[in-house]
Amino acid sequence: MTYDVVVLIEREMSEGDARRVAALHARQEEPVNYHLLVSSHPTEGIGGPLALLGSSFADVAGLAPGTVPARTATATALADPQFDLASVIEHSSRRLRGLNDCRVNVSITHGEILLALKTLVRSTNSQEVVVVAWPETAARFLCSNWPANARRQLNIPRIRVLEHAD
C-alpha cells in the first residue's frame, strides 16, 4: 500500500519547497508517491491553482488586468512553466525525489486546473493535496477559506497550502 499525494505547483519547486513537502510525510509508514501537477498556464484563469478560486492570478493577487507581479530574485532564478515547462518538471521532480527516494509522477494540464486536479486525485487515489504557492497567492488562499472549499470539492481528507520557500 502507498500514500499518494498530489503536489500542485505554480512554478519550479526550490530546494526549500521540496524539503518542506518531504518533511510533511517523513514519518509516513507507507511509501509515498508524489504526483506533481503543473499548469502550462499559471497566470491565466484556466490554469494554475488560482483557478480553484474561480479567479485569475491578477484577480486573486489584487492586480489590475494585464499586469504581472514583480518578480523577486528567487522567482527569476526558478523556471516559470509558461516559458520553460521542461525545466520546471525536471528540477522540481529531481529535488523532491532526491530527498526521500520516493516515486514522483508528473502531470501537465493545458486547460482547466480544477478538472485536472479532480481527475488526478481520483485516478491516483490520493489522500492529500499540497499546493506550493507564492506568498501572495498562499495568503489569499488561506484568507478565503480556500482549503476547506477545495477539500469538499475534491472529496479529499487533507489539503495543505505551503508558501514558497527559498
mmCIF file with all atom_site columns, C-alpha atoms in Angstrom, residues 3-166:
data_model
loop_
_atom_site.group_PDB
_atom_site.id
_atom_site.type_symbol
_atom_site.label_atom_id
_atom_site.label_alt_id
_atom_site.label_comp_id
_atom_site.label_asym_id
_atom_site.label_entity_id
_atom_site.label_seq_id
_atom_site.pdbx_PDB_ins_code
_atom_site.Cartn_x
_atom_site.Cartn_y
_atom_site.Cartn_z
_atom_site.occupancy
_atom_site.B_iso_or_equiv
_atom_site.pdbx_formal_charge
_atom_site.auth_seq_id
_atom_site.auth_comp_id
_atom_site.auth_asym_id
_atom_site.auth_atom_id
_atom_site.pdbx_PDB_model_num
ATOM 1   C CA . TYR A 1 3   ? 0.315   7.039  0.463   1.00 0.00 ? 3   TYR A CA 1
ATOM 2   C CA . ASP A 1 4   ? -0.383  9.152  -2.612  1.00 0.00 ? 4   ASP A CA 1
ATOM 3   C CA . VAL A 1 5   ? -0.068  12.933 -2.582  1.00 0.00 ? 5   VAL A CA 1
ATOM 4   C CA . VAL A 1 6   ? -0.844  15.392 -5.375  1.00 0.00 ? 6   VAL A CA 1
ATOM 5   C CA . VAL A 1 7   ? 1.509   18.384 -5.316  1.00 0.00 ? 7   VAL A CA 1
ATOM 6   C CA . LEU A 1 8   ? 0.168   21.347 -7.275  1.00 0.00 ? 8   LEU A CA 1
ATOM 7   C CA . ILE A 1 9   ? 2.859   23.854 -8.187  1.00 0.00 ? 9   ILE A CA 1
ATOM 8   C CA . GLU A 1 10  ? 2.694   27.289 -9.768  1.00 0.00 ? 10  GLU A CA 1
ATOM 9   C CA . ARG A 1 11  ? 6.377   27.417 -10.672 1.00 0.00 ? 11  ARG A CA 1
ATOM 10  C CA . GLU A 1 12  ? 9.509   25.345 -10.227 1.00 0.00 ? 12  GLU A CA 1
ATOM 11  C CA . MET A 1 13  ? 9.940   23.987 -6.693  1.00 0.00 ? 13  MET A CA 1
ATOM 12  C CA . SER A 1 14  ? 13.005  25.306 -4.873  1.00 0.00 ? 14  SER A CA 1
ATOM 13  C CA . GLU A 1 15  ? 15.149  23.095 -2.637  1.00 0.00 ? 15  GLU A CA 1
ATOM 14  C CA . GLY A 1 16  ? 13.311  24.633 0.332   1.00 0.00 ? 16  GLY A CA 1
ATOM 15  C CA . ASP A 1 17  ? 9.918   23.814 -1.192  1.00 0.00 ? 17  ASP A CA 1
ATOM 16  C CA . ALA A 1 18  ? 10.913  20.197 -1.779  1.00 0.00 ? 18  ALA A CA 1
ATOM 17  C CA . ARG A 1 19  ? 12.295  19.859 1.776   1.00 0.00 ? 19  ARG A CA 1
ATOM 18  C CA . ARG A 1 20  ? 9.054   21.208 3.271   1.00 0.00 ? 20  ARG A CA 1
ATOM 19  C CA . VAL A 1 21  ? 6.860   18.903 1.190   1.00 0.00 ? 21  VAL A CA 1
ATOM 20  C CA . ALA A 1 22  ? 9.021   15.858 2.014   1.00 0.00 ? 22  ALA A CA 1
ATOM 21  C CA . ALA A 1 23  ? 9.032   16.795 5.718   1.00 0.00 ? 23  ALA A CA 1
ATOM 22  C CA . LEU A 1 24  ? 5.230   16.603 5.753   1.00 0.00 ? 24  LEU A CA 1
ATOM 23  C CA . HIS A 1 25  ? 5.476   12.896 5.006   1.00 0.00 ? 25  HIS A CA 1
ATOM 24  C CA . ALA A 1 26  ? 8.772   11.946 6.663   1.00 0.00 ? 26  ALA A CA 1
ATOM 25  C CA . ARG A 1 27  ? 7.037   9.828  9.306   1.00 0.00 ? 27  ARG A CA 1
ATOM 26  C CA . GLN A 1 28  ? 4.652   8.162  6.897   1.00 0.00 ? 28  GLN A CA 1
ATOM 27  C CA . GLU A 1 29  ? 4.869   4.405  7.354   1.00 0.00 ? 29  GLU A CA 1
ATOM 28  C CA . GLU A 1 30  ? 3.824   3.545  3.807   1.00 0.00 ? 30  GLU A CA 1
ATOM 29  C CA . PRO A 1 31  ? 5.931   4.510  0.798   1.00 0.00 ? 31  PRO A CA 1
ATOM 30  C CA . VAL A 1 32  ? 4.937   7.940  -0.514  1.00 0.00 ? 32  VAL A CA 1
ATOM 31  C CA . ASN A 1 33  ? 4.134   8.549  -4.174  1.00 0.00 ? 33  ASN A CA 1
ATOM 32  C CA . TYR A 1 34  ? 4.080   12.184 -5.256  1.00 0.00 ? 34  TYR A CA 1
ATOM 33  C CA . HIS A 1 35  ? 2.073   13.289 -8.252  1.00 0.00 ? 35  HIS A CA 1
ATOM 34  C CA . LEU A 1 36  ? 3.258   16.721 -9.405  1.00 0.00 ? 36  LEU A CA 1
ATOM 35  C CA . LEU A 1 37  ? 0.621   18.697 -11.248 1.00 0.00 ? 37  LEU A CA 1
ATOM 36  C CA . VAL A 1 38  ? 1.941   21.590 -13.300 1.00 0.00 ? 38  VAL A CA 1
ATOM 37  C CA . SER A 1 39  ? -0.168  24.010 -15.289 1.00 0.00 ? 39  SER A CA 1
ATOM 38  C CA . SER A 1 40  ? 1.266   25.297 -18.525 1.00 0.00 ? 40  SER A CA 1
ATOM 39  C CA . HIS A 1 41  ? -0.808  28.480 -17.987 1.00 0.00 ? 41  HIS A CA 1
ATOM 40  C CA . PRO A 1 42  ? -0.007  29.517 -14.397 1.00 0.00 ? 42  PRO A CA 1
ATOM 41  C CA . THR A 1 43  ? -1.180  33.116 -14.667 1.00 0.00 ? 43  THR A CA 1
ATOM 42  C CA . GLU A 1 44  ? -4.370  32.608 -16.650 1.00 0.00 ? 44  GLU A CA 1
ATOM 43  C CA . GLY A 1 45  ? -7.832  31.951 -15.269 1.00 0.00 ? 45  GLY A CA 1
ATOM 44  C CA . ILE A 1 46  ? -7.968  28.483 -16.844 1.00 0.00 ? 46  ILE A CA 1
ATOM 45  C CA . GLY A 1 47  ? -4.698  27.389 -15.272 1.00 0.00 ? 47  GLY A CA 1
ATOM 46  C CA . GLY A 1 48  ? -2.799  27.413 -12.036 1.00 0.00 ? 48  GLY A CA 1
ATOM 47  C CA . PRO A 1 49  ? -4.081  26.788 -8.538  1.00 0.00 ? 49  PRO A CA 1
ATOM 48  C CA . LEU A 1 50  ? -5.763  30.176 -8.562  1.00 0.00 ? 50  LEU A CA 1
ATOM 49  C CA . ALA A 1 51  ? -8.370  28.801 -10.929 1.00 0.00 ? 51  ALA A CA 1
ATOM 50  C CA . LEU A 1 52  ? -9.636  26.774 -7.973  1.00 0.00 ? 52  LEU A CA 1
ATOM 51  C CA . LEU A 1 53  ? -10.787 30.064 -6.505  1.00 0.00 ? 53  LEU A CA 1
ATOM 52  C CA . GLY A 1 54  ? -12.593 30.854 -9.744  1.00 0.00 ? 54  GLY A CA 1
ATOM 53  C CA . SER A 1 55  ? -10.195 33.697 -10.453 1.00 0.00 ? 55  SER A CA 1
ATOM 54  C CA . SER A 1 56  ? -7.150  34.580 -12.466 1.00 0.00 ? 56  SER A CA 1
ATOM 55  C CA . PHE A 1 57  ? -3.819  35.356 -10.836 1.00 0.00 ? 57  PHE A CA 1
ATOM 56  C CA . ALA A 1 58  ? -4.432  39.082 -11.285 1.00 0.00 ? 58  ALA A CA 1
ATOM 57  C CA . ASP A 1 59  ? -7.852  38.855 -9.596  1.00 0.00 ? 59  ASP A CA 1
ATOM 58  C CA . VAL A 1 60  ? -6.572  36.984 -6.568  1.00 0.00 ? 60  VAL A CA 1
ATOM 59  C CA . ALA A 1 61  ? -3.370  38.995 -6.233  1.00 0.00 ? 61  ALA A CA 1
ATOM 60  C CA . GLY A 1 62  ? -5.332  42.249 -6.481  1.00 0.00 ? 62  GLY A CA 1
ATOM 61  C CA . LEU A 1 63  ? -3.597  43.358 -9.655  1.00 0.00 ? 63  LEU A CA 1
ATOM 62  C CA . ALA A 1 64  ? -5.060  45.354 -12.490 1.00 0.00 ? 64  ALA A CA 1
ATOM 63  C CA . PRO A 1 65  ? -5.921  43.187 -15.515 1.00 0.00 ? 65  PRO A CA 1
ATOM 64  C CA . GLY A 1 66  ? -2.931  42.630 -17.783 1.00 0.00 ? 66  GLY A CA 1
ATOM 65  C CA . THR A 1 67  ? -0.295  43.372 -15.155 1.00 0.00 ? 67  THR A CA 1
ATOM 66  C CA . VAL A 1 68  ? 2.244   40.872 -13.932 1.00 0.00 ? 68  VAL A CA 1
ATOM 67  C CA . PRO A 1 69  ? 3.536   40.795 -10.356 1.00 0.00 ? 69  PRO A CA 1
ATOM 68  C CA . ALA A 1 70  ? 7.079   41.945 -9.732  1.00 0.00 ? 70  ALA A CA 1
ATOM 69  C CA . ARG A 1 71  ? 9.485   39.042 -9.522  1.00 0.00 ? 71  ARG A CA 1
ATOM 70  C CA . THR A 1 72  ? 11.864  38.568 -6.669  1.00 0.00 ? 72  THR A CA 1
ATOM 71  C CA . ALA A 1 73  ? 15.420  37.386 -7.205  1.00 0.00 ? 73  ALA A CA 1
ATOM 72  C CA . THR A 1 74  ? 14.313  33.855 -6.294  1.00 0.00 ? 74  THR A CA 1
ATOM 73  C CA . ALA A 1 75  ? 11.388  33.908 -8.703  1.00 0.00 ? 75  ALA A CA 1
ATOM 74  C CA . THR A 1 76  ? 13.705  34.970 -11.506 1.00 0.00 ? 76  THR A CA 1
ATOM 75  C CA . ALA A 1 77  ? 16.045  32.056 -10.757 1.00 0.00 ? 77  ALA A CA 1
ATOM 76  C CA . LEU A 1 78  ? 13.240  29.470 -10.833 1.00 0.00 ? 78  LEU A CA 1
ATOM 77  C CA . ALA A 1 79  ? 11.652  28.389 -14.074 1.00 0.00 ? 79  ALA A CA 1
ATOM 78  C CA . ASP A 1 80  ? 8.155   29.545 -14.988 1.00 0.00 ? 80  ASP A CA 1
ATOM 79  C CA . PRO A 1 81  ? 6.022   26.833 -16.643 1.00 0.00 ? 81  PRO A CA 1
ATOM 80  C CA . GLN A 1 82  ? 4.635   29.349 -19.100 1.00 0.00 ? 82  GLN A CA 1
ATOM 81  C CA . PHE A 1 83  ? 8.124   29.816 -20.552 1.00 0.00 ? 83  PHE A CA 1
ATOM 82  C CA . ASP A 1 84  ? 10.166  26.729 -19.597 1.00 0.00 ? 84  ASP A CA 1
ATOM 83  C CA . LEU A 1 85  ? 7.904   23.816 -18.699 1.00 0.00 ? 85  LEU A CA 1
ATOM 84  C CA . ALA A 1 86  ? 10.651  21.217 -19.185 1.00 0.00 ? 86  ALA A CA 1
ATOM 85  C CA . SER A 1 87  ? 12.884  22.828 -16.535 1.00 0.00 ? 87  SER A CA 1
ATOM 86  C CA . VAL A 1 88  ? 10.004  23.101 -14.079 1.00 0.00 ? 88  VAL A CA 1
ATOM 87  C CA . ILE A 1 89  ? 9.283   19.397 -14.429 1.00 0.00 ? 89  ILE A CA 1
ATOM 88  C CA . GLU A 1 90  ? 12.903  18.229 -14.392 1.00 0.00 ? 90  GLU A CA 1
ATOM 89  C CA . HIS A 1 91  ? 14.108  20.346 -11.473 1.00 0.00 ? 91  HIS A CA 1
ATOM 90  C CA . SER A 1 92  ? 11.012  20.003 -9.293  1.00 0.00 ? 92  SER A CA 1
ATOM 91  C CA . SER A 1 93  ? 10.753  16.228 -9.631  1.00 0.00 ? 93  SER A CA 1
ATOM 92  C CA . ARG A 1 94  ? 14.523  15.743 -9.125  1.00 0.00 ? 94  ARG A CA 1
ATOM 93  C CA . ARG A 1 95  ? 14.522  17.862 -5.967  1.00 0.00 ? 95  ARG A CA 1
ATOM 94  C CA . LEU A 1 96  ? 11.556  16.035 -4.468  1.00 0.00 ? 96  LEU A CA 1
ATOM 95  C CA . ARG A 1 97  ? 12.792  12.571 -5.455  1.00 0.00 ? 97  ARG A CA 1
ATOM 96  C CA . GLY A 1 98  ? 16.263  13.275 -4.069  1.00 0.00 ? 98  GLY A CA 1
ATOM 97  C CA . LEU A 1 99  ? 15.021  13.901 -0.540  1.00 0.00 ? 99  LEU A CA 1
ATOM 98  C CA . ASN A 1 100 ? 13.414  10.579 0.282   1.00 0.00 ? 100 ASN A CA 1
ATOM 99  C CA . ASP A 1 101 ? 13.829  8.356  -2.767  1.00 0.00 ? 101 ASP A CA 1
ATOM 100 C CA . CYS A 1 102 ? 10.098  8.422  -3.445  1.00 0.00 ? 102 CYS A CA 1
ATOM 101 C CA . ARG A 1 103 ? 8.273   7.991  -6.719  1.00 0.00 ? 103 ARG A CA 1
ATOM 102 C CA . VAL A 1 104 ? 7.446   11.245 -8.452  1.00 0.00 ? 104 VAL A CA 1
ATOM 103 C CA . ASN A 1 105 ? 4.995   11.203 -11.332 1.00 0.00 ? 105 ASN A CA 1
ATOM 104 C CA . VAL A 1 106 ? 4.338   14.345 -13.332 1.00 0.00 ? 106 VAL A CA 1
ATOM 105 C CA . SER A 1 107 ? 1.126   15.512 -14.958 1.00 0.00 ? 107 SER A CA 1
ATOM 106 C CA . ILE A 1 108 ? 0.715   18.624 -17.042 1.00 0.00 ? 108 ILE A CA 1
ATOM 107 C CA . THR A 1 109 ? -2.529  20.399 -17.665 1.00 0.00 ? 109 THR A CA 1
ATOM 108 C CA . HIS A 1 110 ? -3.007  22.805 -20.523 1.00 0.00 ? 110 HIS A CA 1
ATOM 109 C CA . GLY A 1 111 ? -6.550  23.567 -19.544 1.00 0.00 ? 111 GLY A CA 1
ATOM 110 C CA . GLU A 1 112 ? -8.878  23.729 -16.567 1.00 0.00 ? 112 GLU A CA 1
ATOM 111 C CA . ILE A 1 113 ? -6.861  23.052 -13.437 1.00 0.00 ? 113 ILE A CA 1
ATOM 112 C CA . LEU A 1 114 ? -9.749  22.052 -11.174 1.00 0.00 ? 114 LEU A CA 1
ATOM 113 C CA . LEU A 1 115 ? -10.817 19.327 -13.580 1.00 0.00 ? 115 LEU A CA 1
ATOM 114 C CA . ALA A 1 116 ? -7.208  18.124 -13.890 1.00 0.00 ? 116 ALA A CA 1
ATOM 115 C CA . LEU A 1 117 ? -6.791  18.142 -10.109 1.00 0.00 ? 117 LEU A CA 1
ATOM 116 C CA . LYS A 1 118 ? -10.044 16.230 -9.558  1.00 0.00 ? 118 LYS A CA 1
ATOM 117 C CA . THR A 1 119 ? -9.082  13.682 -12.206 1.00 0.00 ? 119 THR A CA 1
ATOM 118 C CA . LEU A 1 120 ? -5.589  13.193 -10.801 1.00 0.00 ? 120 LEU A CA 1
ATOM 119 C CA . VAL A 1 121 ? -6.806  12.858 -7.197  1.00 0.00 ? 121 VAL A CA 1
ATOM 120 C CA . ARG A 1 122 ? -9.379  10.289 -8.283  1.00 0.00 ? 122 ARG A CA 1
ATOM 121 C CA . SER A 1 123 ? -7.109  8.294  -10.624 1.00 0.00 ? 123 SER A CA 1
ATOM 122 C CA . THR A 1 124 ? -4.264  8.049  -8.081  1.00 0.00 ? 124 THR A CA 1
ATOM 123 C CA . ASN A 1 125 ? -6.464  7.552  -5.010  1.00 0.00 ? 125 ASN A CA 1
ATOM 124 C CA . SER A 1 126 ? -4.538  10.387 -3.395  1.00 0.00 ? 126 SER A CA 1
ATOM 125 C CA . GLN A 1 127 ? -5.199  11.048 0.254   1.00 0.00 ? 127 GLN A CA 1
ATOM 126 C CA . GLU A 1 128 ? -3.779  14.560 0.240   1.00 0.00 ? 128 GLU A CA 1
ATOM 127 C CA . VAL A 1 129 ? -3.192  17.640 -1.906  1.00 0.00 ? 129 VAL A CA 1
ATOM 128 C CA . VAL A 1 130 ? -0.297  20.006 -1.226  1.00 0.00 ? 130 VAL A CA 1
ATOM 129 C CA . VAL A 1 131 ? -0.287  23.362 -3.011  1.00 0.00 ? 131 VAL A CA 1
ATOM 130 C CA . VAL A 1 132 ? 3.073   25.134 -3.200  1.00 0.00 ? 132 VAL A CA 1
ATOM 131 C CA . ALA A 1 133 ? 2.216   28.766 -3.882  1.00 0.00 ? 133 ALA A CA 1
ATOM 132 C CA . TRP A 1 134 ? 3.961   32.111 -3.947  1.00 0.00 ? 134 TRP A CA 1
ATOM 133 C CA . PRO A 1 135 ? 3.477   34.246 -0.804  1.00 0.00 ? 135 PRO A CA 1
ATOM 134 C CA . GLU A 1 136 ? 0.741   36.490 -2.160  1.00 0.00 ? 136 GLU A CA 1
ATOM 135 C CA . THR A 1 137 ? -1.150  33.504 -3.543  1.00 0.00 ? 137 THR A CA 1
ATOM 136 C CA . ALA A 1 138 ? -0.808  31.471 -0.341  1.00 0.00 ? 138 ALA A CA 1
ATOM 137 C CA . ALA A 1 139 ? -2.094  34.384 1.741   1.00 0.00 ? 139 ALA A CA 1
ATOM 138 C CA . ARG A 1 140 ? -5.158  34.750 -0.471  1.00 0.00 ? 140 ARG A CA 1
ATOM 139 C CA . PHE A 1 141 ? -5.842  31.024 -0.280  1.00 0.00 ? 141 PHE A CA 1
ATOM 140 C CA . LEU A 1 142 ? -5.741  30.978 3.485   1.00 0.00 ? 142 LEU A CA 1
ATOM 141 C CA . CYS A 1 143 ? -7.778  34.184 3.935   1.00 0.00 ? 143 CYS A CA 1
ATOM 142 C CA . SER A 1 144 ? -10.521 32.959 1.617   1.00 0.00 ? 144 SER A CA 1
ATOM 143 C CA . ASN A 1 145 ? -11.149 29.602 3.314   1.00 0.00 ? 145 ASN A CA 1
ATOM 144 C CA . TRP A 1 146 ? -9.944  28.004 0.087   1.00 0.00 ? 146 TRP A CA 1
ATOM 145 C CA . PRO A 1 147 ? -8.557  24.807 1.686   1.00 0.00 ? 147 PRO A CA 1
ATOM 146 C CA . ALA A 1 148 ? -11.917 23.871 3.211   1.00 0.00 ? 148 ALA A CA 1
ATOM 147 C CA . ASN A 1 149 ? -13.808 24.617 -0.007  1.00 0.00 ? 149 ASN A CA 1
ATOM 148 C CA . ALA A 1 150 ? -11.303 22.708 -2.142  1.00 0.00 ? 150 ALA A CA 1
ATOM 149 C CA . ARG A 1 151 ? -11.340 19.744 0.271   1.00 0.00 ? 151 ARG A CA 1
ATOM 150 C CA . ARG A 1 152 ? -15.118 19.483 -0.186  1.00 0.00 ? 152 ARG A CA 1
ATOM 151 C CA . GLN A 1 153 ? -14.951 19.896 -3.968  1.00 0.00 ? 153 GLN A CA 1
ATOM 152 C CA . LEU A 1 154 ? -12.166 17.346 -4.332  1.00 0.00 ? 154 LEU A CA 1
ATOM 153 C CA . ASN A 1 155 ? -13.592 14.981 -1.701  1.00 0.00 ? 155 ASN A CA 1
ATOM 154 C CA . ILE A 1 156 ? -10.187 14.537 -0.092  1.00 0.00 ? 156 ILE A CA 1
ATOM 155 C CA . PRO A 1 157 ? -9.329  14.438 3.627   1.00 0.00 ? 157 PRO A CA 1
ATOM 156 C CA . ARG A 1 158 ? -6.348  16.824 3.650   1.00 0.00 ? 158 ARG A CA 1
ATOM 157 C CA . ILE A 1 159 ? -5.278  19.906 1.718   1.00 0.00 ? 159 ILE A CA 1
ATOM 158 C CA . ARG A 1 160 ? -2.245  21.920 2.695   1.00 0.00 ? 160 ARG A CA 1
ATOM 159 C CA . VAL A 1 161 ? -1.083  25.236 1.300   1.00 0.00 ? 161 VAL A CA 1
ATOM 160 C CA . LEU A 1 162 ? 2.630   25.907 1.621   1.00 0.00 ? 162 LEU A CA 1
ATOM 161 C CA . GLU A 1 163 ? 4.194   29.265 0.930   1.00 0.00 ? 163 GLU A CA 1
ATOM 162 C CA . HIS A 1 164 ? 7.149   29.099 -1.467  1.00 0.00 ? 164 HIS A CA 1
ATOM 163 C CA . ALA A 1 165 ? 10.481  28.813 0.360   1.00 0.00 ? 165 ALA A CA 1
ATOM 164 C CA . ASP A 1 166 ? 13.882  29.838 -0.956  1.00 0.00 ? 166 ASP A CA 1
#
